[in-house]
Coordinates of C-alpha atoms in Angstrom, one line a residue:
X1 CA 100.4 21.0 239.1
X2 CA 98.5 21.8 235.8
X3 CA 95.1 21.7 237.5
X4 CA 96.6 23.6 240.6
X5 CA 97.7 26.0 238.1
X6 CA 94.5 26.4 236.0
X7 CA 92.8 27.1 239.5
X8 CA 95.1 29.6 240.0
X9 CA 94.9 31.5 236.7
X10 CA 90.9 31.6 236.5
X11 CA 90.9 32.8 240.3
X12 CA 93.7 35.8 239.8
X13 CA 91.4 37.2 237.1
X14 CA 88.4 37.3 239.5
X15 CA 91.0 40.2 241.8
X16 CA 93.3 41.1 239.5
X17 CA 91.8 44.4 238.6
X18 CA 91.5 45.1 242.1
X19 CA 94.8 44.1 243.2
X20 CA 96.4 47.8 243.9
X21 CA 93.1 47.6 247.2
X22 CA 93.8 44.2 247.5
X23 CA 97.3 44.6 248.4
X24 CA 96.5 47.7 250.8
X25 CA 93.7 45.4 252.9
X26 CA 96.5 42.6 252.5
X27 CA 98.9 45.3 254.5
X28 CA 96.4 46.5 257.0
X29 CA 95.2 42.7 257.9
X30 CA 99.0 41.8 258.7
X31 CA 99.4 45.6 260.8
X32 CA 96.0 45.2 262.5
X33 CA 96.5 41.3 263.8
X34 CA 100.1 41.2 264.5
X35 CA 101.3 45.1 265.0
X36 CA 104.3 44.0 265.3
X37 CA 105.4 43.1 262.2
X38 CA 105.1 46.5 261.0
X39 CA 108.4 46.9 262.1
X40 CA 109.7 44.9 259.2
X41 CA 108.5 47.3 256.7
X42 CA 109.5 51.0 256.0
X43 CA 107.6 54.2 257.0
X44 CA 106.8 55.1 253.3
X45 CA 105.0 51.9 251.8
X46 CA 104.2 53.5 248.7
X47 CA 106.5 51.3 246.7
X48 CA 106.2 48.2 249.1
X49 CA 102.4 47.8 249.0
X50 CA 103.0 45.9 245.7
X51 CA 106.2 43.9 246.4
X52 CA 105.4 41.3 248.9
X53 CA 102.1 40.6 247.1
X54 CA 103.9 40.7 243.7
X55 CA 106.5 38.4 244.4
X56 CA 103.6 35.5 245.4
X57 CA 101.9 36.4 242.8
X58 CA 104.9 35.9 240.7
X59 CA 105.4 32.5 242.3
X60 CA 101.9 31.2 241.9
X61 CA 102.3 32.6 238.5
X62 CA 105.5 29.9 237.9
X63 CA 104.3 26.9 239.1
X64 CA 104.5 25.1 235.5
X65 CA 107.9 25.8 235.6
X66 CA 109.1 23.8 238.9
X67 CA 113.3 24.5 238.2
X68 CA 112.4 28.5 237.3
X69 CA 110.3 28.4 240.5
X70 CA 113.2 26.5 242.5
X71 CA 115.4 29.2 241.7
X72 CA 113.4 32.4 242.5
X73 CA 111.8 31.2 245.4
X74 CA 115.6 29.7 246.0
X75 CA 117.0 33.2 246.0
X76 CA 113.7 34.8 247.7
X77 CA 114.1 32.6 250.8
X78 CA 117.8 34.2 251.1
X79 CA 117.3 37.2 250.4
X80 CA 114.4 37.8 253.0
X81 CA 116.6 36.6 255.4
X82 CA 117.7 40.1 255.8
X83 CA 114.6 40.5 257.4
X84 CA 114.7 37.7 260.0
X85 CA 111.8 36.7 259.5
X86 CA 110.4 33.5 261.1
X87 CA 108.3 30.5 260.3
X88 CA 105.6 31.5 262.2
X89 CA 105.1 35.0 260.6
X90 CA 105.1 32.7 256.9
X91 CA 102.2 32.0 258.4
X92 CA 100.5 35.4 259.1
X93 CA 100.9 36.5 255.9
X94 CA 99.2 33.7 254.2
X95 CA 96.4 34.0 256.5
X96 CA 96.5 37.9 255.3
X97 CA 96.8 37.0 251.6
X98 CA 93.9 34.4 251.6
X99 CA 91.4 36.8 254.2
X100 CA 92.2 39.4 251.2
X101 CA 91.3 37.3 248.2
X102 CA 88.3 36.2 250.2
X103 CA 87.0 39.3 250.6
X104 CA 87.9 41.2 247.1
X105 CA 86.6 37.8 245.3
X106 CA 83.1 38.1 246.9
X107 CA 80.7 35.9 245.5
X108 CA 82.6 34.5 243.0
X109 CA 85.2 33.4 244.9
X110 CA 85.0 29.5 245.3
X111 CA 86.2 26.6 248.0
X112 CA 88.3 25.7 245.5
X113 CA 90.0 28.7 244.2
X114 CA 90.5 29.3 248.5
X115 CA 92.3 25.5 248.8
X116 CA 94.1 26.1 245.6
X117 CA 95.9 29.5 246.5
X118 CA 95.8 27.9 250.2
X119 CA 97.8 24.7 248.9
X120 CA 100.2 26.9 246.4
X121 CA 101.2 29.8 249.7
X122 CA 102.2 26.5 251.6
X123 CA 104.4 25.1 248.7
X124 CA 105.8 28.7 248.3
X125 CA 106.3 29.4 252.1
X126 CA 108.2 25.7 252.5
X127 CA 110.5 26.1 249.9
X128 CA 111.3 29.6 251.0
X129 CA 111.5 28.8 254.8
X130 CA 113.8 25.4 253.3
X131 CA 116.1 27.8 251.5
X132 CA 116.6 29.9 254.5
X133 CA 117.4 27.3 256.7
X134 CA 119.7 25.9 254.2
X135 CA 121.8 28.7 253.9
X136 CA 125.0 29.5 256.1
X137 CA 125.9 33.1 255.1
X138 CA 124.5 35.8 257.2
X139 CA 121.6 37.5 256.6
X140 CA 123.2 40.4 255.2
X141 CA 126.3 41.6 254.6
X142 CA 127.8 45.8 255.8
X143 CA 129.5 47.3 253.5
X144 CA 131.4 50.5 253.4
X145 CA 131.0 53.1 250.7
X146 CA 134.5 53.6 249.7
X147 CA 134.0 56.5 246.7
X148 CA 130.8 57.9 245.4
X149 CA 131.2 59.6 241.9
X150 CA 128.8 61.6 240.3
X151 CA 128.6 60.9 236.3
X152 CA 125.9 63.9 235.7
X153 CA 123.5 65.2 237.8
X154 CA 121.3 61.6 237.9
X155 CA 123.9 59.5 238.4
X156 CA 126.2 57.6 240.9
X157 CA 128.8 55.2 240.3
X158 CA 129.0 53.7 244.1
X159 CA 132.1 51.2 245.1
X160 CA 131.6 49.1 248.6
X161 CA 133.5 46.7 250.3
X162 CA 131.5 44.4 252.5
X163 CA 132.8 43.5 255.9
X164 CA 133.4 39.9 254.4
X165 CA 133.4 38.9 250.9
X166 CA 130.1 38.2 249.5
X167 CA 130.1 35.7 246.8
X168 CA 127.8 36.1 243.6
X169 CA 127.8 35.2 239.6
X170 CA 128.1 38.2 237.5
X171 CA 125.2 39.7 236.2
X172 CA 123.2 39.3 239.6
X173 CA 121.5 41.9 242.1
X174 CA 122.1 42.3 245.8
X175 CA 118.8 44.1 247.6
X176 CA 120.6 47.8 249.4
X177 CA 119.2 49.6 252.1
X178 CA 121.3 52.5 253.8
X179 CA 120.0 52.6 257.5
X180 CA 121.2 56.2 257.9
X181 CA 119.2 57.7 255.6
X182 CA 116.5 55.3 254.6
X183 CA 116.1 52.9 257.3
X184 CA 114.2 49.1 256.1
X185 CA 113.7 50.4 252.6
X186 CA 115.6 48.1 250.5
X187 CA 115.6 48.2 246.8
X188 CA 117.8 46.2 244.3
X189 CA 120.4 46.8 242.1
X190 CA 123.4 45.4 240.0
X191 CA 126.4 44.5 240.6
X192 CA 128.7 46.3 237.9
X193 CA 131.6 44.5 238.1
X194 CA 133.3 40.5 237.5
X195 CA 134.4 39.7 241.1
X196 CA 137.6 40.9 242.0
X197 CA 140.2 39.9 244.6
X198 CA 139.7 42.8 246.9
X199 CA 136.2 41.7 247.1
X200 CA 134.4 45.8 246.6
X201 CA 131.4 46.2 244.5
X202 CA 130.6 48.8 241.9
X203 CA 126.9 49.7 241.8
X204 CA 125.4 51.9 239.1
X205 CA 122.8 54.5 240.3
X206 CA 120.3 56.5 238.3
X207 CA 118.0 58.7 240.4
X208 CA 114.4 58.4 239.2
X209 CA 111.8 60.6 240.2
X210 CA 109.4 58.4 241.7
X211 CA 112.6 56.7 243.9
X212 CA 112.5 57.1 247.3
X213 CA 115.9 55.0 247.7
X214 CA 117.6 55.8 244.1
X215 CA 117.7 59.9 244.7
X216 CA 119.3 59.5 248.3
X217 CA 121.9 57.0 247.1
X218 CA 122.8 59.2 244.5
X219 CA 122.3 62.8 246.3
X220 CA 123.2 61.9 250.2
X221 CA 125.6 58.7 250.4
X222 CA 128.7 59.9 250.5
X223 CA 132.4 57.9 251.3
X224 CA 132.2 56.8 255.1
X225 CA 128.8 55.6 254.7
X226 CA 127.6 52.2 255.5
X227 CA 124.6 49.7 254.0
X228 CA 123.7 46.5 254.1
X229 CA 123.6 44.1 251.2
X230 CA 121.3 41.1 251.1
X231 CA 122.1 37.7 249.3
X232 CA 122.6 37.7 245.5
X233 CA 119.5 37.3 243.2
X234 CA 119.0 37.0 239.4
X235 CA 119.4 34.5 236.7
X236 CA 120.6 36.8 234.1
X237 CA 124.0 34.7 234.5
X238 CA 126.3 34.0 231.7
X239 CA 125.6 30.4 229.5
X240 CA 129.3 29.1 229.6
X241 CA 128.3 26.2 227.8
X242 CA 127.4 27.8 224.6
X243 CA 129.3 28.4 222.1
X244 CA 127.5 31.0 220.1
X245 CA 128.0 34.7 219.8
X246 CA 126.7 37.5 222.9
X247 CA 124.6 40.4 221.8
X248 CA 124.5 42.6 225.1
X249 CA 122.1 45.3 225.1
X250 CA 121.8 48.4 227.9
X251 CA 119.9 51.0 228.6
X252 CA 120.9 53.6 231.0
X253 CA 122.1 51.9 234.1
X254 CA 121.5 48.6 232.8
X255 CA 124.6 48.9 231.8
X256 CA 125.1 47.5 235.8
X257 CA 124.8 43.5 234.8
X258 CA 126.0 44.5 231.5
X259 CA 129.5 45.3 232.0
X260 CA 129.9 43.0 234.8
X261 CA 129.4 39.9 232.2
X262 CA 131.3 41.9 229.6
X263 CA 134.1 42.0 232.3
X264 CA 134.0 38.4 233.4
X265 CA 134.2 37.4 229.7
X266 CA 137.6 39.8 229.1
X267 CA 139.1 37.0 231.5
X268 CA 138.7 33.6 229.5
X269 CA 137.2 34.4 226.0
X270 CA 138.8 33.4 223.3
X271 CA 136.0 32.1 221.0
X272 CA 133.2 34.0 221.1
X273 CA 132.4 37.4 219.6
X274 CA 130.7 39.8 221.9
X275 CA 128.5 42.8 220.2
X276 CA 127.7 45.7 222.7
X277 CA 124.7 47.8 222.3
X278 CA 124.8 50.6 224.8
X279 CA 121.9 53.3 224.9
X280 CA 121.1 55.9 226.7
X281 CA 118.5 59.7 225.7
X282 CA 121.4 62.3 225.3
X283 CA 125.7 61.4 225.0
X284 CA 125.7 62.7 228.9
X285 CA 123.7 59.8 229.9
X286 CA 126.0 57.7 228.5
X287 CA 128.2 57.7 231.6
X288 CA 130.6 55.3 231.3
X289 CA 131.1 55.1 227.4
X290 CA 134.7 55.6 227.7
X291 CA 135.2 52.3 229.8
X292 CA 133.1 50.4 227.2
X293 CA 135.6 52.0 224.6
X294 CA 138.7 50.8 226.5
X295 CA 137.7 47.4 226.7
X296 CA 136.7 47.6 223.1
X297 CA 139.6 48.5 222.4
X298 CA 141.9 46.1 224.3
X299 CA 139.7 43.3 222.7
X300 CA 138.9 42.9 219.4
X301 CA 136.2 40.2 219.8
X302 CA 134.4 43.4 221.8
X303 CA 132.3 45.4 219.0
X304 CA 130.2 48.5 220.8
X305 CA 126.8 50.2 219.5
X306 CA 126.2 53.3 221.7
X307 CA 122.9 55.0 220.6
X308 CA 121.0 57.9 221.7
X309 CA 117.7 58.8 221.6
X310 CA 117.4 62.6 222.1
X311 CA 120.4 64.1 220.6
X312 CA 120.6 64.8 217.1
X313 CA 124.6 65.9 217.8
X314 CA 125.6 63.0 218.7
X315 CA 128.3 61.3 216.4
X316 CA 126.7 57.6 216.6
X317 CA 123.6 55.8 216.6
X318 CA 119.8 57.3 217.0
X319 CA 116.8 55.9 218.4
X320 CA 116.0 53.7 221.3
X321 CA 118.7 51.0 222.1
X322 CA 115.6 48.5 220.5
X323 CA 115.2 50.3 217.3
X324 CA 119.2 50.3 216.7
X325 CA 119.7 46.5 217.7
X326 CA 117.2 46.0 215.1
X327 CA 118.9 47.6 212.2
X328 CA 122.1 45.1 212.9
X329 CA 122.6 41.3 212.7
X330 CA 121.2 38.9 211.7
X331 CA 120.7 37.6 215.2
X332 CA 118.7 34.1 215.0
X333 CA 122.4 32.3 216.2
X334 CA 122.8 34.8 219.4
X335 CA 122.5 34.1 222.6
X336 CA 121.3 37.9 224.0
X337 CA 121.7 39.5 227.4
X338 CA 119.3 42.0 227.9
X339 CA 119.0 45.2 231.0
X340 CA 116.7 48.2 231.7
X341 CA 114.0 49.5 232.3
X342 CA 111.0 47.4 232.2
X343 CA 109.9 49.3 229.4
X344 CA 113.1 49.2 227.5
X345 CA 113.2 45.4 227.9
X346 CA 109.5 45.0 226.4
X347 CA 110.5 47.1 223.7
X348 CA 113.7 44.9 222.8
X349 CA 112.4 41.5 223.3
X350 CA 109.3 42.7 221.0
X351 CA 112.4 43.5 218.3
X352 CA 114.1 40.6 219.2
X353 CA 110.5 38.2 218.7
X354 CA 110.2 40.0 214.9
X355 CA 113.6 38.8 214.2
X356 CA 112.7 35.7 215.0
X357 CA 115.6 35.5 217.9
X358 CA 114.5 32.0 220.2
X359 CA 113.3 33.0 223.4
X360 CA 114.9 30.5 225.4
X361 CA 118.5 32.6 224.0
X362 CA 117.0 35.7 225.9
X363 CA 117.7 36.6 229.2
X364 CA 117.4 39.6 230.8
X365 CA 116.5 41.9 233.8
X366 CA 113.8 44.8 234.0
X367 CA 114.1 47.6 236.8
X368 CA 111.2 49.8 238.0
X369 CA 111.4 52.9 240.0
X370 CA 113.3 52.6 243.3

């Protein structure tokens, strides 16, 4: 694989500052040739035009790490199930995504650098197509909104209850699509709770501005409502063989994986001590602070940390969640889960990195705008 891998690298930096055209030719190649498959997409692509061509980039981008790239291509294959899409269509789009980098690499783009990216969609389409096959739940699961509250004016807390249990680890993601409101525009997010025996879901929900999805699951869903839920993702999954001490750190509806591992541990911990470091910009955005307190409170291996970064009233921490993290510990013997915004997450493993916490002790999940 290293060669493979080398091949890759030197030929992504020949596109890679043209990959936001690349990826719009990449679309128009699969509409033009096979107009059918535009029916697999949403009307508004302004978010999509990155993700299909991200995730194989992503891929390509693992292949010196063959059990990380099992899993994610693993839980990829599942969750485009929800799709239905076939093996022959795996094929169209890697005749799309090669024709692109052809074109955008010009002269400098080699026979080699073509068979190597040829060679790494085919190992990344198998094991996808492999996964797919393998797997006997359905492609998706409905699910009926059974309460929608509103925790300020940004933010939802959503339960379901899928037509049949849907089984996941806490501290995964299911992809969501409502197909009342936003039909085939599916974006992820956390499940917020341990499972329970009634099998509903709690889902977290901050609208963002730039979210075509987020804004109408928290201003038009309502109770009544139905979506469809695609199979679990994510490997921000709880290390039950260790036996050190959890640092958990949120910010804003990160809280999502958060308190579903914080929930899951309330059932068998007994050994462990669990620090919680919740932040958020003012004490309103801290929407489900007086949970966290409860189960603080009914557990006194649970410390909680919540912080705020823009409110200079508020009777706790100040700063970014990073910043505060940083100003406890010492954290070298941790093991740290961490969830947020993408640039919340850089900012805490950057803190984490000057405190000299091992990175394979991190995990975590980033969200974008949805």
């Amino acid at each position: 694989m290293g060669d493979l891998s080398h091949l890759l690298r030197e030929s992504w930096t020949v596109v890679e500052e043209q990959q936001e055209k690349l990826a719009g030719y990449f679309y128009a190649r699969i509409f033009l040739s096979n107009p059918h498959l535009r029916d697999l997409f949403p009307v508004q692509m302004d978010v999509q035009r990155s993700r299909l061509l991200g995730a194989i980039v992503t891929a390509v981008q693992m292949l010196d790490a063959p059990e990380q790239l099992d899993d994610y291509l693993r839980d990829l294959g599942r969750d485009h199930r929800k799709f239905e899409v076939t093996a022959e269509q795996y094929a169209l789009v890697g005749d799309a995504l090669l024709e692109s980098l052809r074109i955008f690499g010009g002269e400098l783009w080699t026979a080699e650098f073509e068979q190597a990216w040829r060679d790494a969609y085919g190992l990344i389409a198998r094991k996808m197509i492999d996964s797919a096959d393998a797997d006997t739940n359905p492609p998706y699961w409905v699910a009926e909104v059974l309460s929608h509250e509103r925790r300020g004016p940004d933010v939802a807390v959503l339960t379901v209850l899928p037509g049949q249990p849907l089984e996941y680890r806490p501290g995964q993601y299911v992809s969501v699509e409502c197909p009342a409101h936003q039909p085939r525009l599916w974006r992820v997010y956390s499940i917020a709770n341990a499972p329970r025996r009634d099998h509903t879901l709690e889902f977290h929900i901050r609208a963002l501005s730039s979210g075509w999805v987020s804004g109408m699951m928290v201003r038009r869903v309502r109770a009544g409502d139905l979506l469809r839920l695609a199979a679990p993702m994510g490997s921000m999954t709880m290390d039950r063989d260790s036996g050190r001490d959890v640092v958990f750190v949120a910010g804003s509806t990160g809280l999502a994986p958060i308190k579903a591992l914080l929930e899951d541990l309330t059932r068998y911990n007994s050994t462990r001590w669990v620090h919680v470091f919740f932040g958020a910009g003012t004490r309103e955005d801290l929407y489900d602070l007086p949970e966290l307190r409860t189960i603080a409170a009914r557990h006194p291996w649970v410390s909680l940390v919540p912080a705020c970064s823009r409110d200079s009233g508020f009777e706790g921490e100040h700063g970014d969640i990073s910043d505060v993290v940083g100003r406890y510990g010492p954290w070298e013997t941790h093991d740290f889960y961490v969830a947020g915004s993408s640039g919340m997450v850089r900012s805490t493993m950057r803190t984490l990195a000057a405190l000299d916490v091992p990175r394979e002790r991190i995990r975590y999940d980033a969200f974008g705008a949805s």
